[in-house]
PDB file of C-alpha atoms in Angstrom:
ATOM      1  CA  UNK A   1    -122.884 -90.370  64.169  1.00 83.00           C
ATOM      2  CA  UNK A   2    -121.030 -87.267  65.259  1.00 89.00           C
ATOM      3  CA  UNK A   3    -121.946 -85.248  68.301  1.00 90.00           C
ATOM      4  CA  UNK A   4    -121.082 -81.659  69.138  1.00 91.00           C
ATOM      5  CA  UNK A   5    -121.737 -80.504  72.707  1.00 92.00           C
ATOM      6  CA  UNK A   6    -121.594 -76.909  73.903  1.00 91.00           C
ATOM      7  CA  UNK A   7    -119.903 -75.800  77.116  1.00 89.00           C
ATOM      8  CA  UNK A   8    -123.296 -75.475  78.811  1.00 88.00           C
ATOM      9  CA  UNK A   9    -123.288 -77.872  81.817  1.00 90.00           C
ATOM     10  CA  UNK A  10    -126.812 -79.146  81.082  1.00 86.00           C
ATOM     11  CA  UNK A  11    -125.681 -80.209  77.601  1.00 90.00           C
ATOM     12  CA  UNK A  12    -122.808 -82.217  79.103  1.00 91.00           C
ATOM     13  CA  UNK A  13    -125.158 -83.931  81.556  1.00 89.00           C
ATOM     14  CA  UNK A  14    -127.534 -84.702  78.713  1.00 88.00           C
ATOM     15  CA  UNK A  15    -124.694 -86.109  76.571  1.00 91.00           C
ATOM     16  CA  UNK A  16    -123.589 -88.383  79.424  1.00 91.00           C
ATOM     17  CA  UNK A  17    -127.169 -89.614  79.871  1.00 88.00           C
ATOM     18  CA  UNK A  18    -127.423 -90.326  76.130  1.00 86.00           C
ATOM     19  CA  UNK A  19    -124.189 -92.333  76.314  1.00 86.00           C
ATOM     20  CA  UNK A  20    -125.526 -94.333  79.269  1.00 88.00           C
ATOM     21  CA  UNK A  21    -128.946 -94.943  77.716  1.00 84.00           C
ATOM     22  CA  UNK A  22    -129.997 -98.513  77.266  1.00 76.00           C
ATOM     23  CA  UNK A  23    -130.490 -99.734  74.631  1.00 76.00           C
ATOM     24  CA  UNK A  24    -127.850 -97.722  72.863  1.00 77.00           C
ATOM     25  CA  UNK A  25    -129.076 -95.318  70.216  1.00 82.00           C
ATOM     26  CA  UNK A  26    -128.642 -96.541  66.672  1.00 82.00           C
ATOM     27  CA  UNK A  27    -128.572 -93.242  64.803  1.00 85.00           C
ATOM     28  CA  UNK A  28    -127.612 -92.744  61.158  1.00 87.00           C
ATOM     29  CA  UNK A  29    -123.893 -92.491  60.517  1.00 88.00           C
ATOM     30  CA  UNK A  30    -124.372 -89.280  58.528  1.00 90.00           C
ATOM     31  CA  UNK A  31    -126.100 -87.526  61.451  1.00 91.00           C
ATOM     32  CA  UNK A  32    -124.525 -84.831  63.561  1.00 93.00           C
ATOM     33  CA  UNK A  33    -126.295 -84.468  66.912  1.00 92.00           C
ATOM     34  CA  UNK A  34    -125.782 -80.929  68.198  1.00 93.00           C
ATOM     35  CA  UNK A  35    -126.401 -80.213  71.893  1.00 91.00           C
ATOM     36  CA  UNK A  36    -126.259 -76.510  72.652  1.00 89.00           C
ATOM     37  CA  UNK A  37    -127.454 -73.287  71.145  1.00 88.00           C
ATOM     38  CA  UNK A  38    -127.429 -71.601  67.774  1.00 88.00           C
ATOM     39  CA  UNK A  39    -123.719 -70.841  68.043  1.00 90.00           C
ATOM     40  CA  UNK A  40    -122.967 -74.516  68.588  1.00 91.00           C
ATOM     41  CA  UNK A  41    -125.078 -75.402  65.537  1.00 90.00           C
ATOM     42  CA  UNK A  42    -123.305 -72.820  63.378  1.00 90.00           C
ATOM     43  CA  UNK A  43    -119.924 -74.078  64.611  1.00 93.00           C
ATOM     44  CA  UNK A  44    -120.871 -77.682  63.740  1.00 93.00           C
ATOM     45  CA  UNK A  45    -122.049 -76.664  60.284  1.00 91.00           C
ATOM     46  CA  UNK A  46    -118.824 -74.738  59.691  1.00 92.00           C
ATOM     47  CA  UNK A  47    -116.773 -77.725  60.914  1.00 93.00           C
ATOM     48  CA  UNK A  48    -118.529 -80.524  58.990  1.00 92.00           C
ATOM     49  CA  UNK A  49    -120.106 -78.744  56.017  1.00 89.00           C
ATOM     50  CA  UNK A  50    -123.302 -79.715  54.261  1.00 84.00           C
ATOM     51  CA  UNK A  51    -122.816 -83.496  54.137  1.00 86.00           C
ATOM     52  CA  UNK A  52    -124.273 -84.541  57.517  1.00 90.00           C
ATOM     53  CA  UNK A  53    -127.884 -84.312  58.598  1.00 88.00           C
ATOM     54  CA  UNK A  54    -127.946 -82.028  61.644  1.00 90.00           C
ATOM     55  CA  UNK A  55    -130.263 -82.657  64.583  1.00 89.00           C
ATOM     56  CA  UNK A  56    -130.068 -79.881  67.147  1.00 88.00           C
ATOM     57  CA  UNK A  57    -131.325 -80.028  70.721  1.00 87.00           C
ATOM     58  CA  UNK A  58    -131.561 -76.635  72.367  1.00 85.00           C
ATOM     59  CA  UNK A  59    -129.570 -76.016  75.530  1.00 83.00           C
ATOM     60  CA  UNK A  60    -128.977 -72.362  74.688  1.00 75.00           C
ATOM     61  CA  UNK A  61    -131.097 -69.318  75.357  1.00 75.00           C
ATOM     62  CA  UNK A  62    -133.143 -68.476  72.256  1.00 71.00           C
ATOM     63  CA  UNK A  63    -132.611 -71.390  69.908  1.00 68.00           C
ATOM     64  CA  UNK A  64    -133.800 -70.114  66.533  1.00 77.00           C
ATOM     65  CA  UNK A  65    -132.010 -73.015  64.807  1.00 76.00           C
ATOM     66  CA  UNK A  66    -132.598 -75.676  67.440  1.00 77.00           C
ATOM     67  CA  UNK A  67    -135.430 -77.949  68.560  1.00 75.00           C
ATOM     68  CA  UNK A  68    -136.969 -77.028  71.879  1.00 73.00           C
ATOM     69  CA  UNK A  69    -136.829 -79.628  74.643  1.00 73.00           C
ATOM     70  CA  UNK A  70    -139.963 -78.307  76.357  1.00 68.00           C
ATOM     71  CA  UNK A  71    -141.050 -81.281  78.405  1.00 70.00           C
ATOM     72  CA  UNK A  72    -141.266 -82.354  82.027  1.00 77.00           C
ATOM     73  CA  UNK A  73    -138.481 -84.844  81.340  1.00 81.00           C
ATOM     74  CA  UNK A  74    -136.427 -83.644  78.362  1.00 78.00           C
ATOM     75  CA  UNK A  75    -134.043 -86.621  78.439  1.00 80.00           C
ATOM     76  CA  UNK A  76    -136.844 -89.195  78.204  1.00 83.00           C
ATOM     77  CA  UNK A  77    -138.591 -87.130  75.530  1.00 83.00           C
ATOM     78  CA  UNK A  78    -135.412 -86.868  73.440  1.00 83.00           C
ATOM     79  CA  UNK A  79    -134.637 -90.580  73.865  1.00 84.00           C
ATOM     80  CA  UNK A  80    -138.159 -91.480  72.733  1.00 85.00           C
ATOM     81  CA  UNK A  81    -137.857 -89.297  69.634  1.00 84.00           C
ATOM     82  CA  UNK A  82    -134.351 -90.537  68.797  1.00 87.00           C
ATOM     83  CA  UNK A  83    -135.205 -94.224  69.261  1.00 87.00           C
ATOM     84  CA  UNK A  84    -138.359 -93.902  67.165  1.00 89.00           C
ATOM     85  CA  UNK A  85    -136.530 -91.765  64.585  1.00 88.00           C
ATOM     86  CA  UNK A  86    -139.493 -89.430  64.886  1.00 87.00           C
ATOM     87  CA  UNK A  87    -137.798 -86.252  63.768  1.00 83.00           C
ATOM     88  CA  UNK A  88    -138.685 -84.222  60.726  1.00 80.00           C
ATOM     89  CA  UNK A  89    -136.058 -83.208  58.232  1.00 79.00           C
ATOM     90  CA  UNK A  90    -136.102 -79.679  56.861  1.00 77.00           C
ATOM     91  CA  UNK A  91    -133.781 -78.618  54.099  1.00 77.00           C
ATOM     92  CA  UNK A  92    -132.564 -75.045  54.115  1.00 75.00           C
ATOM     93  CA  UNK A  93    -130.521 -73.363  51.407  1.00 75.00           C
ATOM     94  CA  UNK A  94    -127.054 -72.328  52.467  1.00 67.00           C
ATOM     95  CA  UNK A  95    -126.129 -68.683  52.246  1.00 62.00           C
TER      96      UNK A  95
END
């Protein structure tokens, strides 16, 4: 699994918490976890192309391309979803 983290401090804190989570996350090797905003997602897609599956967690401002972490405890919510592999995959054509 690859991970791209934006320069937003909350994304760094979240990434550190993911690294410290127990048990460790066993995510697919072809996944790219993107922590940031739309610009971070676009940068990751430009960097790694269409091969990985991208899972974006919004730490930006608008987040048109990212999943919202609206929850009282976003870290616990994200860990629950990631451990249960309870995300939905959407395929979008590339422009």
